[in-house]
Amino acid sequence: MHISSATVDGRIRMNNEEGDKFGIALLPSFEGGKGDPKKSAGIMQFGIGIKSGLDEQKLQAAQEFLKFFVSEDLYKELARKGVVVPAKIDVPEDASPYLKEMLALTSNGMSPVFDSLIPTQVVDVLQNGLQSMMMGRTTPEELAAEVQQAMDDMR
């Protein structure tokens, strides 16, 4: 068992001849825990930006790409390949049953992942600290203090 994501789920289950031997589940709730245990922790990892100040030709090209990038046709094709997309679409009939299972499991909404909400500089402190903690070089309390200090330094 391991904590995973939709990206890993696709590789383990869809691209594996024994994929049907693997199941998925939300993390279990615990007594007194906060939040909604029916929600999946997650973030949508798609994004695109257009630089300001582009000349007319580059702006037109960027806008055309943006229309392609967020088109329903593209999202349906991605869904056929097992990719969770950041939009509500009618999932194609020929999409993977594993994707359909994941979408059903996560249909109650998402709770944001902590490191997607904090500034990048603090994410670096957190991720490096988690690695250090896993190697026994720091304690959870020390890491919490480092993350708090990094947040305070941002103000």
mmCIF file of C-alpha atoms in Angstrom:
data_model
loop_
_atom_site.group_PDB
_atom_site.id
_atom_site.type_symbol
_atom_site.label_atom_id
_atom_site.label_comp_id
_atom_site.label_asym_id
_atom_site.label_seq_id
_atom_site.Cartn_x
_atom_site.Cartn_y
_atom_site.Cartn_z
ATOM 1 C CA MET A 1 0.000 0.000 0.000
ATOM 2 C CA HIS A 2 1.220 3.488 -0.698
ATOM 3 C CA ILE A 3 -0.065 7.041 -0.850
ATOM 4 C CA SER A 4 -0.415 7.924 -4.473
ATOM 5 C CA SER A 5 -1.930 10.300 -6.971
ATOM 6 C CA ALA A 6 -3.945 10.081 -10.154
ATOM 7 C CA THR A 7 -0.707 10.252 -12.141
ATOM 8 C CA VAL A 8 0.772 7.221 -10.409
ATOM 9 C CA ASP A 9 -2.572 5.423 -10.441
ATOM 10 C CA GLY A 10 -2.575 5.551 -14.230
ATOM 11 C CA ARG A 11 0.874 4.013 -14.477
ATOM 12 C CA ILE A 12 0.290 1.324 -11.859
ATOM 13 C CA ARG A 13 -3.198 0.295 -12.900
ATOM 14 C CA MET A 14 -3.694 1.208 -16.552
ATOM 15 C CA ASN A 15 -0.232 0.455 -17.899
ATOM 16 C CA ASN A 16 0.139 -2.826 -16.059
ATOM 17 C CA GLU A 17 -1.222 -6.167 -17.199
ATOM 18 C CA GLU A 18 -1.955 -6.939 -13.539
ATOM 19 C CA GLY A 19 -3.537 -3.520 -12.879
ATOM 20 C CA ASP A 20 -6.786 -5.082 -11.757
ATOM 21 C CA LYS A 21 -4.979 -6.457 -8.688
ATOM 22 C CA PHE A 22 -4.636 -2.925 -7.308
ATOM 23 C CA GLY A 23 -7.394 -0.929 -5.639
ATOM 24 C CA ILE A 24 -7.768 2.668 -4.571
ATOM 25 C CA ALA A 25 -9.319 4.288 -1.516
ATOM 26 C CA LEU A 26 -9.460 7.610 0.253
ATOM 27 C CA LEU A 27 -7.453 7.915 3.443
ATOM 28 C CA PRO A 28 -9.611 6.829 6.361
ATOM 29 C CA SER A 29 -10.962 9.376 8.797
ATOM 30 C CA PHE A 30 -10.207 9.244 12.478
ATOM 31 C CA GLU A 31 -12.288 10.174 15.494
ATOM 32 C CA GLY A 32 -12.086 13.884 16.206
ATOM 33 C CA GLY A 33 -10.460 14.629 12.848
ATOM 34 C CA LYS A 34 -11.347 17.804 11.011
ATOM 35 C CA GLY A 35 -12.501 18.111 7.442
ATOM 36 C CA ASP A 36 -14.745 15.978 5.294
ATOM 37 C CA PRO A 37 -13.535 12.367 5.031
ATOM 38 C CA LYS A 38 -15.491 11.949 1.791
ATOM 39 C CA LYS A 39 -13.312 14.517 0.047
ATOM 40 C CA SER A 40 -10.092 13.607 -1.670
ATOM 41 C CA ALA A 41 -6.934 15.561 -0.940
ATOM 42 C CA GLY A 42 -5.711 16.993 -4.170
ATOM 43 C CA ILE A 43 -5.004 19.795 -6.562
ATOM 44 C CA MET A 44 -5.462 20.154 -10.265
ATOM 45 C CA GLN A 45 -2.044 20.361 -11.842
ATOM 46 C CA PHE A 46 -2.893 22.045 -15.105
ATOM 47 C CA GLY A 47 -2.122 25.676 -15.664
ATOM 48 C CA ILE A 48 -1.141 28.112 -18.324
ATOM 49 C CA GLY A 49 -0.327 31.783 -18.385
ATOM 50 C CA ILE A 50 0.091 34.364 -21.091
ATOM 51 C CA LYS A 51 2.845 36.924 -20.731
ATOM 52 C CA SER A 52 1.701 40.540 -20.842
ATOM 53 C CA GLY A 53 3.105 42.879 -23.463
ATOM 54 C CA LEU A 54 3.163 40.385 -26.347
ATOM 55 C CA ASP A 55 3.025 41.755 -29.866
ATOM 56 C CA GLU A 56 -0.223 41.089 -31.753
ATOM 57 C CA GLN A 57 1.055 37.998 -33.601
ATOM 58 C CA LYS A 58 2.399 36.309 -30.458
ATOM 59 C CA LEU A 59 -0.731 37.229 -28.501
ATOM 60 C CA GLN A 60 -2.941 35.649 -31.174
ATOM 61 C CA ALA A 61 -0.818 32.496 -31.166
ATOM 62 C CA ALA A 62 -0.966 32.311 -27.365
ATOM 63 C CA GLN A 63 -4.736 32.761 -27.382
ATOM 64 C CA GLU A 64 -5.154 30.024 -29.999
ATOM 65 C CA PHE A 65 -3.035 27.685 -27.891
ATOM 66 C CA LEU A 66 -5.105 28.570 -24.818
ATOM 67 C CA LYS A 67 -8.312 27.692 -26.693
ATOM 68 C CA PHE A 68 -6.769 24.326 -27.606
ATOM 69 C CA PHE A 69 -5.434 23.732 -24.093
ATOM 70 C CA VAL A 70 -8.847 24.119 -22.445
ATOM 71 C CA SER A 71 -10.989 22.533 -25.163
ATOM 72 C CA GLU A 72 -13.492 19.835 -24.317
ATOM 73 C CA ASP A 73 -12.140 17.693 -27.155
ATOM 74 C CA LEU A 74 -8.633 17.727 -25.672
ATOM 75 C CA TYR A 75 -9.949 16.947 -22.194
ATOM 76 C CA LYS A 76 -11.973 14.005 -23.500
ATOM 77 C CA GLU A 77 -8.918 12.655 -25.307
ATOM 78 C CA LEU A 78 -6.850 13.010 -22.124
ATOM 79 C CA ALA A 79 -9.573 11.208 -20.163
ATOM 80 C CA ARG A 80 -9.409 8.345 -22.686
ATOM 81 C CA LYS A 81 -5.733 8.073 -21.773
ATOM 82 C CA GLY A 82 -6.482 7.997 -18.033
ATOM 83 C CA VAL A 83 -5.673 11.620 -17.221
ATOM 84 C CA VAL A 84 -7.824 13.436 -14.656
ATOM 85 C CA VAL A 85 -8.688 16.810 -16.180
ATOM 86 C CA PRO A 86 -9.543 20.102 -14.442
ATOM 87 C CA ALA A 87 -13.074 20.382 -15.836
ATOM 88 C CA LYS A 88 -16.416 18.668 -15.643
ATOM 89 C CA ILE A 89 -16.800 16.726 -18.860
ATOM 90 C CA ASP A 90 -18.820 13.744 -19.953
ATOM 91 C CA VAL A 91 -16.255 10.989 -19.536
ATOM 92 C CA PRO A 92 -16.033 9.033 -22.780
ATOM 93 C CA GLU A 93 -17.474 5.524 -22.699
ATOM 94 C CA ASP A 94 -14.131 4.108 -23.833
ATOM 95 C CA ALA A 95 -12.200 5.703 -20.944
ATOM 96 C CA SER A 96 -10.404 3.351 -18.582
ATOM 97 C CA PRO A 97 -12.572 1.748 -15.902
ATOM 98 C CA TYR A 98 -9.791 2.691 -13.470
ATOM 99 C CA LEU A 99 -10.238 6.375 -14.310
ATOM 100 C CA LYS A 100 -14.003 6.044 -13.924
ATOM 101 C CA GLU A 101 -13.495 4.407 -10.513
ATOM 102 C CA MET A 102 -11.204 7.233 -9.417
ATOM 103 C CA LEU A 103 -13.601 9.908 -10.613
ATOM 104 C CA ALA A 104 -16.464 8.254 -8.729
ATOM 105 C CA LEU A 105 -14.349 7.989 -5.581
ATOM 106 C CA THR A 106 -13.329 11.651 -5.739
ATOM 107 C CA SER A 107 -16.687 13.048 -6.866
ATOM 108 C CA ASN A 108 -17.444 14.513 -3.434
ATOM 109 C CA GLY A 109 -14.915 17.288 -3.988
ATOM 110 C CA MET A 110 -11.343 17.926 -3.008
ATOM 111 C CA SER A 111 -9.612 19.333 0.009
ATOM 112 C CA PRO A 112 -6.521 21.312 -0.945
ATOM 113 C CA VAL A 113 -3.110 19.825 -0.318
ATOM 114 C CA PHE A 114 -1.232 21.969 2.205
ATOM 115 C CA ASP A 115 1.862 22.586 0.096
ATOM 116 C CA SER A 116 -0.263 23.845 -2.799
ATOM 117 C CA LEU A 117 -1.519 26.716 -0.641
ATOM 118 C CA ILE A 118 1.685 28.055 0.871
ATOM 119 C CA PRO A 119 4.363 30.206 -0.796
ATOM 120 C CA THR A 120 7.003 28.398 -2.857
ATOM 121 C CA GLN A 121 9.807 29.403 -0.495
ATOM 122 C CA VAL A 122 7.972 27.758 2.389
ATOM 123 C CA VAL A 123 7.254 24.648 0.297
ATOM 124 C CA ASP A 124 11.025 24.275 -0.180
ATOM 125 C CA VAL A 125 11.576 24.444 3.591
ATOM 126 C CA LEU A 126 8.777 21.925 4.173
ATOM 127 C CA GLN A 127 9.894 19.422 1.532
ATOM 128 C CA ASN A 128 13.565 19.575 2.499
ATOM 129 C CA GLY A 129 12.555 19.261 6.150
ATOM 130 C CA LEU A 130 10.363 16.229 5.450
ATOM 131 C CA GLN A 131 13.306 14.510 3.795
ATOM 132 C CA SER A 132 15.509 15.412 6.737
ATOM 133 C CA MET A 133 12.880 14.113 9.154
ATOM 134 C CA MET A 134 12.603 10.805 7.270
ATOM 135 C CA MET A 135 16.373 10.375 7.598
ATOM 136 C CA GLY A 136 16.203 11.044 11.333
ATOM 137 C CA ARG A 137 18.068 14.357 11.139
ATOM 138 C CA THR A 138 15.233 16.504 12.482
ATOM 139 C CA THR A 139 12.084 16.062 14.539
ATOM 140 C CA PRO A 140 8.510 16.949 13.591
ATOM 141 C CA GLU A 141 8.602 19.733 16.172
ATOM 142 C CA GLU A 142 11.803 21.205 14.716
ATOM 143 C CA LEU A 143 10.373 21.048 11.224
ATOM 144 C CA ALA A 144 7.147 22.715 12.341
ATOM 145 C CA ALA A 145 9.200 25.541 13.872
ATOM 146 C CA GLU A 146 11.243 25.925 10.655
ATOM 147 C CA VAL A 147 8.097 26.067 8.507
ATOM 148 C CA GLN A 148 6.506 28.581 10.869
ATOM 149 C CA GLN A 149 9.655 30.724 10.758
ATOM 150 C CA ALA A 150 9.664 30.617 6.959
ATOM 151 C CA MET A 151 6.011 31.724 6.934
ATOM 152 C CA ASP A 152 6.774 34.518 9.398
ATOM 153 C CA ASP A 153 9.710 35.656 7.229
ATOM 154 C CA MET A 154 7.310 36.023 4.281
ATOM 155 C CA ARG A 155 5.315 38.698 6.097
#
